XYZ file of C-alpha atoms in Angstrom:
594
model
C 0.000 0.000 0.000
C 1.448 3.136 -1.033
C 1.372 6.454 -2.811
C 2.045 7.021 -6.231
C 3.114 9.910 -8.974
C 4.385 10.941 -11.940
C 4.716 13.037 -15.218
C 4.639 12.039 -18.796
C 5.426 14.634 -21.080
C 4.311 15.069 -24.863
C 6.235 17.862 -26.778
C 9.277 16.708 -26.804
C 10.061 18.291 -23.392
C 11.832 16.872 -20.392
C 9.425 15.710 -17.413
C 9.232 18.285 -14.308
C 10.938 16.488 -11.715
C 10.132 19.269 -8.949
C 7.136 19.159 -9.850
C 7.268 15.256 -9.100
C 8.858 15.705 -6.169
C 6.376 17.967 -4.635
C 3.842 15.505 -5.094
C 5.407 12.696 -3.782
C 6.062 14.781 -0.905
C 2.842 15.236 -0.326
C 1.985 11.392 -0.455
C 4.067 11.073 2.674
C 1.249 9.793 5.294
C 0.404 7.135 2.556
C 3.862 5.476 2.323
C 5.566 6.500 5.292
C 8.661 3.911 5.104
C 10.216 4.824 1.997
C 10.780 6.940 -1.222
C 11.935 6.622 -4.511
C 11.952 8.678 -7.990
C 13.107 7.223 -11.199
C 13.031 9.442 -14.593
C 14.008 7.898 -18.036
C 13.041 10.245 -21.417
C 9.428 11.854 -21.634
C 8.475 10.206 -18.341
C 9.006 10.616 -14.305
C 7.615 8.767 -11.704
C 7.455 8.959 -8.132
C 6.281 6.607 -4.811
C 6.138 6.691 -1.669
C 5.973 3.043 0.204
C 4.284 1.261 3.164
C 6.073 -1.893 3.422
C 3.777 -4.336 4.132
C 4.961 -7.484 1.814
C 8.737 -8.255 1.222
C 9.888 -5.676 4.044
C 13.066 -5.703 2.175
C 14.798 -2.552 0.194
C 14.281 -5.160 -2.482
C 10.374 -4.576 -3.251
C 11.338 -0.128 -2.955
C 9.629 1.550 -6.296
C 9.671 3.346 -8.328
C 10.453 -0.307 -9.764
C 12.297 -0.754 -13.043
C 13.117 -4.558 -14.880
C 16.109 -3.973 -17.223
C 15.275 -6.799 -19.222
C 12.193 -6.180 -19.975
C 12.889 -2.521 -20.706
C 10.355 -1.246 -18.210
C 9.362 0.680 -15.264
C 6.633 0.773 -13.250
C 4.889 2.183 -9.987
C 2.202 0.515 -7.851
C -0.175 1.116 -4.628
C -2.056 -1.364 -2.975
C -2.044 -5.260 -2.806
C -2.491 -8.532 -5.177
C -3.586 -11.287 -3.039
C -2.573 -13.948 -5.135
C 0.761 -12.571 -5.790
C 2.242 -15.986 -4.483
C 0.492 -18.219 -7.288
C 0.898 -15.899 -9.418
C 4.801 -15.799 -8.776
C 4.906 -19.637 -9.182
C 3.037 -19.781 -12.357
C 5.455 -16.248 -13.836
C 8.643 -18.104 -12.954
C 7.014 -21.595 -14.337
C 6.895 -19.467 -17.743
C 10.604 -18.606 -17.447
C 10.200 -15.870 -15.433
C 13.157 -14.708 -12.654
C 12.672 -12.642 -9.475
C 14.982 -10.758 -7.740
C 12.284 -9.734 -4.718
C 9.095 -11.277 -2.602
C 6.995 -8.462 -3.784
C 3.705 -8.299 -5.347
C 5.194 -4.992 -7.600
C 7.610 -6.816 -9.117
C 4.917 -10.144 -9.967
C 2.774 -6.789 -11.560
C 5.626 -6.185 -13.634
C 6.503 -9.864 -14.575
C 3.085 -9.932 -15.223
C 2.646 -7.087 -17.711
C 5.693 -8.689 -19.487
C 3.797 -11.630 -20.222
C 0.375 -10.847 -20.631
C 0.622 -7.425 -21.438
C -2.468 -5.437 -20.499
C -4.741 -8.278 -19.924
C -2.669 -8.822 -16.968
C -5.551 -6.868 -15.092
C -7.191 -10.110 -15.570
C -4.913 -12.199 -13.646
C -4.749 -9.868 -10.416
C -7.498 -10.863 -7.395
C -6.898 -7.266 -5.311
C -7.031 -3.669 -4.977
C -4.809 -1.766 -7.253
C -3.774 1.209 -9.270
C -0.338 1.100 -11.195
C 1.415 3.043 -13.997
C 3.739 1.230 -16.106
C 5.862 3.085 -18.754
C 7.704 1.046 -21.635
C 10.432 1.892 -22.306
C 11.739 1.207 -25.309
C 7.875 2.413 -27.070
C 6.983 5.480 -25.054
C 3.949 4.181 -24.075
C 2.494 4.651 -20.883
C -0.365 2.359 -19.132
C -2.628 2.930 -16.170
C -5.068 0.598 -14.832
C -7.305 0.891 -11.582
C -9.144 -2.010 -9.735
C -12.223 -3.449 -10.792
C -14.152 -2.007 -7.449
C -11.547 1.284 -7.687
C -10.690 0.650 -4.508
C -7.372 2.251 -4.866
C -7.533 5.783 -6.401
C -5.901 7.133 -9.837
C -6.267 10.843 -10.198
C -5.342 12.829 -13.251
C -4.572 16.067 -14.623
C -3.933 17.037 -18.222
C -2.539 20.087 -19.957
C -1.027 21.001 -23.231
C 1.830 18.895 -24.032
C 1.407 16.919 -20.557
C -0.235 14.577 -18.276
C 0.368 14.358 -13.730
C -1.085 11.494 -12.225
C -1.101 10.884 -8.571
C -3.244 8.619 -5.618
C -4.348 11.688 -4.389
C -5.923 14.835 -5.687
C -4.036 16.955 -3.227
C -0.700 15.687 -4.558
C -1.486 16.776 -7.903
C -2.151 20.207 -6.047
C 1.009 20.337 -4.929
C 3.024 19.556 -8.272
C 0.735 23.233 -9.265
C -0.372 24.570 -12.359
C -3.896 22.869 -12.059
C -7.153 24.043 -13.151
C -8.756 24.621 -10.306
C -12.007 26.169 -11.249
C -15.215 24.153 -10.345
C -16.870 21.504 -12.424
C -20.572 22.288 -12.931
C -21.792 18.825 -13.464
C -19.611 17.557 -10.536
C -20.887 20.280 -8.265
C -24.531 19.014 -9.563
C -23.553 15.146 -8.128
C -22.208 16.304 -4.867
C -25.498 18.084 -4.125
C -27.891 15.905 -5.893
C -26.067 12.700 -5.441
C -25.533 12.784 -1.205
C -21.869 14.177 -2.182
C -21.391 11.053 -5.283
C -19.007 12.672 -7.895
C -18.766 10.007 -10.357
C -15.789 8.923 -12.379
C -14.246 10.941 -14.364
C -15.386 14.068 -12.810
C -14.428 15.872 -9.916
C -15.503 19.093 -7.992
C -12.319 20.704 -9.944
C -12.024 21.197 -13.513
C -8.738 20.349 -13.729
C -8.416 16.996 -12.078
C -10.092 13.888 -13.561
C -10.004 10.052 -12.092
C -9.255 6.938 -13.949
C -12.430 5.163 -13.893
C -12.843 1.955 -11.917
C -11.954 -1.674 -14.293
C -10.417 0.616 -16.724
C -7.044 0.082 -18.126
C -5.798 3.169 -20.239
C -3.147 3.186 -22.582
C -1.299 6.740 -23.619
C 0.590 6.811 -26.699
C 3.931 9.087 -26.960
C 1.603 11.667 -29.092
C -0.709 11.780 -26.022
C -3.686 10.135 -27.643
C -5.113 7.624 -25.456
C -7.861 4.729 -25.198
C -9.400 2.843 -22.519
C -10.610 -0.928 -21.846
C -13.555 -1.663 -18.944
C -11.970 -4.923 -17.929
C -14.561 -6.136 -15.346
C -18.478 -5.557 -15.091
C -20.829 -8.459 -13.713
C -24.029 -8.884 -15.204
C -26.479 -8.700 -12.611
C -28.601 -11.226 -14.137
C -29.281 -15.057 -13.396
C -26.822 -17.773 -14.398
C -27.575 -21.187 -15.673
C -25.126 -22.591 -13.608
C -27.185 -21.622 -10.623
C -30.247 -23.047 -11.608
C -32.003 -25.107 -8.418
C -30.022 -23.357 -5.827
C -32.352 -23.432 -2.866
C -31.507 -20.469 -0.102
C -29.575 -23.011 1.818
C -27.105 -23.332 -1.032
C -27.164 -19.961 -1.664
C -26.001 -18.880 2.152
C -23.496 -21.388 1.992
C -22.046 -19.980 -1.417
C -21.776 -16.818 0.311
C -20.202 -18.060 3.149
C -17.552 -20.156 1.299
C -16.966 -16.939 -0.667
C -16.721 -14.285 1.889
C -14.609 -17.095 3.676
C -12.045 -16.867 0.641
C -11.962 -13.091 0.805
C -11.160 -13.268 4.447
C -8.826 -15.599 3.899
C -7.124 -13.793 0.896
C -6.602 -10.465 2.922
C -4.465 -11.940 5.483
C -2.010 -11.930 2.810
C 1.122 -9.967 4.497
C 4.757 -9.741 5.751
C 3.319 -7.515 8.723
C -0.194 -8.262 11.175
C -3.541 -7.692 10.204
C -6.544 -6.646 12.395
C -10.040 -5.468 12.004
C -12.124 -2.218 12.316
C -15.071 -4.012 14.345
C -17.929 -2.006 14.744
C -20.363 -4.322 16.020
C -22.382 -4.359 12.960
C -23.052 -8.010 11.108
C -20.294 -7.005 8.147
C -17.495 -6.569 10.593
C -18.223 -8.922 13.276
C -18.638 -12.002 9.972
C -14.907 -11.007 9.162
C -13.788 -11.835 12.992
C -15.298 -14.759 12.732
C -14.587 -15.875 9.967
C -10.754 -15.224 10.606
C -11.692 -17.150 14.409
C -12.441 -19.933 12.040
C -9.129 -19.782 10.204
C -7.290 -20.156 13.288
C -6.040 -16.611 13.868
C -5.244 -15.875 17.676
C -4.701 -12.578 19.794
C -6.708 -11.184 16.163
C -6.463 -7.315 17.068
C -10.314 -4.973 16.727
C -10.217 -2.059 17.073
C -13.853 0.137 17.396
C -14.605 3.914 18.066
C -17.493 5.754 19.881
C -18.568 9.314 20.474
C -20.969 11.093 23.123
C -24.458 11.286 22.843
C -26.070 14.218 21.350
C -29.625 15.092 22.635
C -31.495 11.378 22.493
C -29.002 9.984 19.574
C -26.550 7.369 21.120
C -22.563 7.090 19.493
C -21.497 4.544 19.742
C -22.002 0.485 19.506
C -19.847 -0.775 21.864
C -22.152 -3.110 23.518
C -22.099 -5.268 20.388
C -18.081 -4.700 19.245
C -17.845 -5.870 22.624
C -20.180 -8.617 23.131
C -18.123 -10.223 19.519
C -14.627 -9.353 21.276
C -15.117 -11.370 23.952
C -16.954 -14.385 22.041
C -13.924 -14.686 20.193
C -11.668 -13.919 22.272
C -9.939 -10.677 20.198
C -6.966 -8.600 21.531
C -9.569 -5.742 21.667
C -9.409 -1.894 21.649
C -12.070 0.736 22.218
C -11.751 4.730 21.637
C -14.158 7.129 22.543
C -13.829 10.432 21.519
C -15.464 12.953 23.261
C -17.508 15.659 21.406
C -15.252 18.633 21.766
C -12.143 16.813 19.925
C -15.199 16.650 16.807
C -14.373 20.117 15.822
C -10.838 19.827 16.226
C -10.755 17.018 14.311
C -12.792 18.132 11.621
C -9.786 20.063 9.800
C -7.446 17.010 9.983
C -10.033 14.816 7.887
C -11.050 17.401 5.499
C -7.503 17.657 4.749
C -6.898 14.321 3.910
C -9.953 13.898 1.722
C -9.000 14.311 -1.709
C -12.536 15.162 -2.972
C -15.226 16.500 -0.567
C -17.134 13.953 1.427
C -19.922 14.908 3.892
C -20.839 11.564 5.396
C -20.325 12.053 9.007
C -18.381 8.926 9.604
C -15.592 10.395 7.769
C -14.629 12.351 10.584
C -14.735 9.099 12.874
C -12.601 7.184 10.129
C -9.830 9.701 10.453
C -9.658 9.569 14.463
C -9.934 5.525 14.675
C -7.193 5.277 11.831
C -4.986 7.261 13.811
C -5.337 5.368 16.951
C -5.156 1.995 14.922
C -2.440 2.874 13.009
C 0.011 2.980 16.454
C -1.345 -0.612 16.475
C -0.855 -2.404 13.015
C -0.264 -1.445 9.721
C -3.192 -3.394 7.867
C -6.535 -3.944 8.955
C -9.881 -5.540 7.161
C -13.021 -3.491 7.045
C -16.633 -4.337 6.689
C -17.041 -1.735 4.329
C -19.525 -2.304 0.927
C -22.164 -5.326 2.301
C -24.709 -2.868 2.171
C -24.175 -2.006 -1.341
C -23.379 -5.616 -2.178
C -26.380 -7.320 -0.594
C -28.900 -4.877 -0.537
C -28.430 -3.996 3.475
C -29.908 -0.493 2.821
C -33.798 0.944 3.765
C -34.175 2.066 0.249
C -33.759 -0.877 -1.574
C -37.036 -2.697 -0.639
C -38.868 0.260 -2.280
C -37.224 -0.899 -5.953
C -38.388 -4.552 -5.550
C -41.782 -3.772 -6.924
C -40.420 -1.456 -9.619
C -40.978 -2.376 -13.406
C -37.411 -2.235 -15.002
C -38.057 0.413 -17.350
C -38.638 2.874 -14.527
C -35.986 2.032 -12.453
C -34.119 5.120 -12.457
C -36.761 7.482 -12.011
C -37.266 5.487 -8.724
C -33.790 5.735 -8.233
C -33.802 9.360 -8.599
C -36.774 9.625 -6.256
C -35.989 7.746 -3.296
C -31.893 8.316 -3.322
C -31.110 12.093 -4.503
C -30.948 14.835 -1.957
C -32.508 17.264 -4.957
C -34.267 17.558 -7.811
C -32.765 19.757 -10.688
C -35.139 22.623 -9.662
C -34.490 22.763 -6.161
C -30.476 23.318 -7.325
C -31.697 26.714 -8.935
C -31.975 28.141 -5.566
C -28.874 26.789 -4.289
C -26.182 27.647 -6.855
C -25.057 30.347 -8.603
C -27.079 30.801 -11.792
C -23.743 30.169 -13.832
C -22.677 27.008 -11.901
C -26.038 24.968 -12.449
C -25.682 23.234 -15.532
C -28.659 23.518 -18.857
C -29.578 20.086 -18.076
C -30.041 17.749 -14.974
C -26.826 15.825 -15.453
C -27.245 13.856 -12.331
C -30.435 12.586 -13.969
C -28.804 11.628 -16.934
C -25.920 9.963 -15.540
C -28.161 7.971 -13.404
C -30.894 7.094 -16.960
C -27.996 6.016 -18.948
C -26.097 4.106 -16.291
C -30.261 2.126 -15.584
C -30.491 2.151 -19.505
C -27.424 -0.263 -20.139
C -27.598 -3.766 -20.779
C -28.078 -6.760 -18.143
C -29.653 -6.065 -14.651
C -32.692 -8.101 -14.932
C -34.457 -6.211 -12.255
C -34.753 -2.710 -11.014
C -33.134 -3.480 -7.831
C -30.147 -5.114 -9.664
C -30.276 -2.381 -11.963
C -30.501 -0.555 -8.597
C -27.418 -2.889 -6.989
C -25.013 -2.463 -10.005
C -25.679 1.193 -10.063
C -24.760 1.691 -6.228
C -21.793 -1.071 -6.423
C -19.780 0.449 -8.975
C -20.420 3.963 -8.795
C -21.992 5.364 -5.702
C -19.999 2.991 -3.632
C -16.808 3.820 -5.230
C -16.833 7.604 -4.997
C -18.209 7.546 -1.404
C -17.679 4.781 1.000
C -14.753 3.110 -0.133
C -12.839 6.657 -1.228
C -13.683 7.810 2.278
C -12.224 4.201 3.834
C -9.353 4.627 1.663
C -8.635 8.699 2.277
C -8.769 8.507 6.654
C -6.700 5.537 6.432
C -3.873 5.903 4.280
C -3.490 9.712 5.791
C -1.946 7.394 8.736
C -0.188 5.172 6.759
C -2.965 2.241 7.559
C -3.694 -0.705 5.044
C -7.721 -1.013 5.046
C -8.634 -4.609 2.580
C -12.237 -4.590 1.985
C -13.033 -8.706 1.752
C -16.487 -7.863 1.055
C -14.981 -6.299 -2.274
C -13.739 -9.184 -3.284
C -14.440 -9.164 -7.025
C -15.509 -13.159 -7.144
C -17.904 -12.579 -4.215
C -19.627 -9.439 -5.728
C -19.913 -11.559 -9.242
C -21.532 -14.296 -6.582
C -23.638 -11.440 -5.041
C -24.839 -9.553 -8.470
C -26.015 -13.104 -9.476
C -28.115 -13.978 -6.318
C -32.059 -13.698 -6.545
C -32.975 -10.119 -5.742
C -35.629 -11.803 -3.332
C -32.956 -13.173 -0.651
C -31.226 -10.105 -0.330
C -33.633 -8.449 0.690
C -35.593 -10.896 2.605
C -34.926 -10.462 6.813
C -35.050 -6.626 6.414
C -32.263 -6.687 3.300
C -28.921 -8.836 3.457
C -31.264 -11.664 4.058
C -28.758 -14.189 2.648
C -25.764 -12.586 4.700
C -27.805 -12.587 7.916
C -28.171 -16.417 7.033
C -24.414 -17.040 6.483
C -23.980 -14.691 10.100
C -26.534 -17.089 11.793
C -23.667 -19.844 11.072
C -20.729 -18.007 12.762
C -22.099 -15.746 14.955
C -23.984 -15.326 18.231
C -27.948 -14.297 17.211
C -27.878 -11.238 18.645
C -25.339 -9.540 16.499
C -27.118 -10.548 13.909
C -30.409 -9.840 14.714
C -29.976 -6.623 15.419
C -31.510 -3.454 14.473
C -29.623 -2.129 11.747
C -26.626 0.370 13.114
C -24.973 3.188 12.012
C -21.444 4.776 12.409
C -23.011 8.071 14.351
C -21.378 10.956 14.668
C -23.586 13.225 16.437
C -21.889 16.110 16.937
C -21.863 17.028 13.435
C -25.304 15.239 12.490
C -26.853 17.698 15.025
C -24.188 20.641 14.471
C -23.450 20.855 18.140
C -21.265 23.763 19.124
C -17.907 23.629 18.136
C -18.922 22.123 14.991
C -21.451 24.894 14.247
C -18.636 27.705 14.658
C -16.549 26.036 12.340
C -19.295 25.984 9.666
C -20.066 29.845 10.109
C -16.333 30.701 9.540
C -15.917 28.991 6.867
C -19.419 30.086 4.733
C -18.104 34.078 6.201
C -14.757 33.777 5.349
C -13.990 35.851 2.143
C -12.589 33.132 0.695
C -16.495 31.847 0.509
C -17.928 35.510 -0.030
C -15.449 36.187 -3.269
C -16.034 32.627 -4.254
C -19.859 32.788 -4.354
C -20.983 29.456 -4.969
C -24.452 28.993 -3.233
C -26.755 31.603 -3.358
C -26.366 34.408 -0.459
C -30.208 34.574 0.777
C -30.002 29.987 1.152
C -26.776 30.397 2.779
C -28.409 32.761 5.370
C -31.359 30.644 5.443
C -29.448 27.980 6.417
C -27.485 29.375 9.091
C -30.289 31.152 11.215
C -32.200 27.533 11.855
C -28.510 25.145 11.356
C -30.446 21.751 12.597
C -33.768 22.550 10.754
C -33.418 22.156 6.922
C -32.640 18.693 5.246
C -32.512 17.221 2.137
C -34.982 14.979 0.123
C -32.337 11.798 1.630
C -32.467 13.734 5.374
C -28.608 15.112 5.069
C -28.028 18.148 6.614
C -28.428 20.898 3.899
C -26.149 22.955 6.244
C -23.509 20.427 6.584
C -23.173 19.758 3.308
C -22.195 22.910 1.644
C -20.283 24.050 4.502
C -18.638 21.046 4.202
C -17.545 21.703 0.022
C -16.609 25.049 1.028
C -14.544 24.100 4.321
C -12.522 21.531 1.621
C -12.017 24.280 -0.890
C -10.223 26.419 1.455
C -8.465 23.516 3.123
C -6.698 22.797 0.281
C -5.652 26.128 -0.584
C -8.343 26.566 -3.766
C -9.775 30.232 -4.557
């Protein structure tokens, strides 16, 4: 897991190695164990590493193969870099390290691009040959790993984080209408390739692109399940189904225990969480390390869950560690996160992410997190609503029971010039329904929410809090062979049980009942939900700071609107309408943007 960057230029120029430098600086708190630059020709490239497989100076990138005649830079982790070692050096294949980079790079050199094919894992690389020019990026089929991009005349940046690519300067950092349109339509959703900043585009997820020395480009979606029925499941009762599941999310499990270093879990309490720790109980792990956070109450809204992280501690027996934050450290807090997001994100859990990945991170370097069952097996309150829902209208009930807005409501929110001629959230969403496969709404629904939505908000926010500490988060639920398993299971036992009906099943299995039968839970943060205090301050200096006044971006009289009753207006989904523009505006002048 690491931090990656680099420059390729097109006109003939030499790349700007400052420039390089600057970002890779900035990567720091992803890779804090190492750093390394390597510049041949048109092309630099920078990383900064978190050694967590082949500890050795050995696996340090940038990482070139002589022999091959190329160069390459990677973050994140191939789980089956082992077999996939065995079968490269079976091929005639040599190895110098024990690293999963250099079994990428072996691997491009035989398979060339359709090496994406081969990888089970979270990834994004860059790989520049040599000898051709050519330069190839590829992100992981969930984009669980980040790839952001920025392109002017004669040049393209690339980095893991949007804030490096700030660094390197001489970005376009005017906003993006139709991104701005997302974030406040979309509950803060800025889909690939947009973001809130002109200048700065993200490699889709499943995408493998491949630039040409003339700076012409073209991409390949690698990866997309079909959200439909297969043959080969014909006459699976829900017994077989639950134990499909359960054999698969075992494998995931089991995969992400894959390191030179220890791995624990983020245990919340919740079903997805407390599955992995027992599933990893059942592997015969011992003194397994969980780690949970709480904050105080807030009027009659509890914050934390510690009577259920601890009730699964105990049954199985985990080396367990509990943080509660009190409310005043919230605000103080607040900053710290916001500065490590590298797009806005207004979920109020980010803010607990940040704190418990700073405590775990004194801990271990690598930890498994629950994150994306409720995406995966419909575990949300909105996806019962789409059962019933003829196919062809599936994204107008998308659009009704998900968005925060309609198009309309946006005119009194933005400036007149930022609010695009069309509803481009709409569209996005009509097109993305329209395409082929999903044989229901709710799979259309699923696939929507599991490759998109869940992408550029949960998993980016997992990703952003932990890596600013230098902390490994694997997401087994993620694993791409359980969420083909998933997108092929019969809407009905998904939901059934209140939604993740067949994961409840598979929990009943491994778990004691009342973890999993529950009421659904939440990672609260009340402080902000509720703007208490401290939190509320913060919001009024940033929407009066000039900054915010020259800037103009929501209209004066709904700002003011806002602020007099702070805990009174919410959206369409029941966000805070307060929270979430202060919330773009506190990011913008975070992150030093006029």
């Amino acid at each position: 897991m690491c931090g990656l960057s680099g420059e390729v230029r097109f006109d003939g120029g030499r790349p700007d190695i400052a420039a390089v430098e600057r970002m890779t600086d900035r990567l720091a708190p992803r890779g804090p164990d190492g750093r390394g630059l390597w510049s041949q020709g048109p092309v630099a490239l920078g990383h900064r590493r978190l050694k967590i497989i082949d500890l050795s100076d050995s696996g340090a990138q940038p990482m070139a193969d002589p022999g091959a005649r190329i160069a390459g830079v990677f973050n994140g982790c191939v789980y089956n870099y082992r077999e996939l070692r065995d079968e490269l050096h079976a091929l005639g294949h040599r190895f110098f390290s024990e690293s999963d980079t250099e079994v990428v790079l072996k691997a491009y050199q035989q398979w060339g691009t359709d090496c994406v094919d081969h990888f089970y894992g979270m990834f994004a690389f860059v790989i520049v040959e040599q000898d051709t020019g050519r330069v190839v990026l590829a992100r992981d089929r969930l984009g669980i790993k980040p790839l952001y991009l920025s392109r002017s005349a004669g040049r393209l940046r690339f980095a893991s984080s949007l804030p490096a690519l700030l660094a390197a300067g001489d970005v376009d950092t005017s906003l993006d209408p139709v991104a701005l349109h997302q974030y406040l339509s979309w509950h803060a959703t800025v889909a690939a390739p947009h973001t809130v900043l002109n200048g700065v585009r993200k490699l889709p997820p499943a995408t493998v692109r491949v630039v040409e020395p003339d700076g012409s480009h073209h991409d390949r979606c690698y990866w997309q399940p079909s959200y439909t029925r297969r043959p080969e499941h014909a006459g699976l009762g829900a017994d077989d189904w639950t134990d499909a599941v359960l054999d698969a999310l075992r494998t995931a499990v089991r995969r992400r225990m894959v390191a030179d270093v220890p791995v624990g879990v983020l245990l919340s309490g919740g079903l997805d969480s407390s599955l992995i720790v027992a599933l990893l109980a059942d592997e015969g792990q011992h003194d397994l390390a969980t780690f949970s956070v709480g904050f105080e109450s807030e009027g009659d809204e509890e914050g934390d869950e510690f009577t259920y992280s601890d009730l699964v501690a105990r049954h199985f027996d985990t080396r367990h560690h509990q943080l509660m934050v009190p409310s005043d450290r919230v605000a103080g807090a607040l900053d710290g996160a916001v500065l490590a997001m590298s797009e806005p994100m207004m979920s109020h859990d980010v803010v607990a992410f940040h704190l418990l990945s700073e405590q775990v991170a004194k801990e271990v370097k690598v930890v498994q997190s629950g994150q994306g069952a409720d995406e995966v097996f419909a575990g949300y309150h909105w996806y019962p609503a789409m059962a019933g829902v003829p196919r062809a209208h599936a994204a107008e009930a998308y659009i009704d029971t998900y968005f925060d807005r309609s198009h309309a409501d946006l005119a009194r929110v933005l400036r007149p010039d930022l609010l695009p001629g069309r509803d481009a959230s709409a569209e996005f969403v009509r097109a993305h329904m329209a395409a082929d496969g999903a044989e229901t709404a709710l799979d259309a629904d699923l696939r929507l929410d599991t490759h998109v939505m869940m992408v550029d908000d949960p998993v980016k926010r997992v990703d952003n809090m932990t890596m600013d500490w230098g902390l490994e988060a694997r997401v087994p639920f993620l694993d791409h062979e359980l969420v083909e398993l998933a997108a092929a299971c019969p809407p009905e036992l998904k939901l059934a049980d209140g939604g993740k009906g067949v994961l409840k099943a598979a929990g009943r299995k491994v778990l004691p009942r009342q973890v999993v039968d529950r009421p659904k839970g939440y990672f609260p943060v009340p402080a902000i939900k509720h703007m208490a205090g401290p939190v509320l301050q913060r919001v009024r200096e940033a929407l009066n700071a000039p900054e915010a006044r020259a800037r103009g971006v929501f209209r004066e009289e709904y700002v003011t609107e806002l602020l007099t009753a702070p805990d009174a207006h919410r959206t369409r989904r029941g966000a805070n309408a307060l929270w979430q523009i202060a919330l773009l505006e506190i990011w913008l002048q975070t992150h030093g943007i006029r």
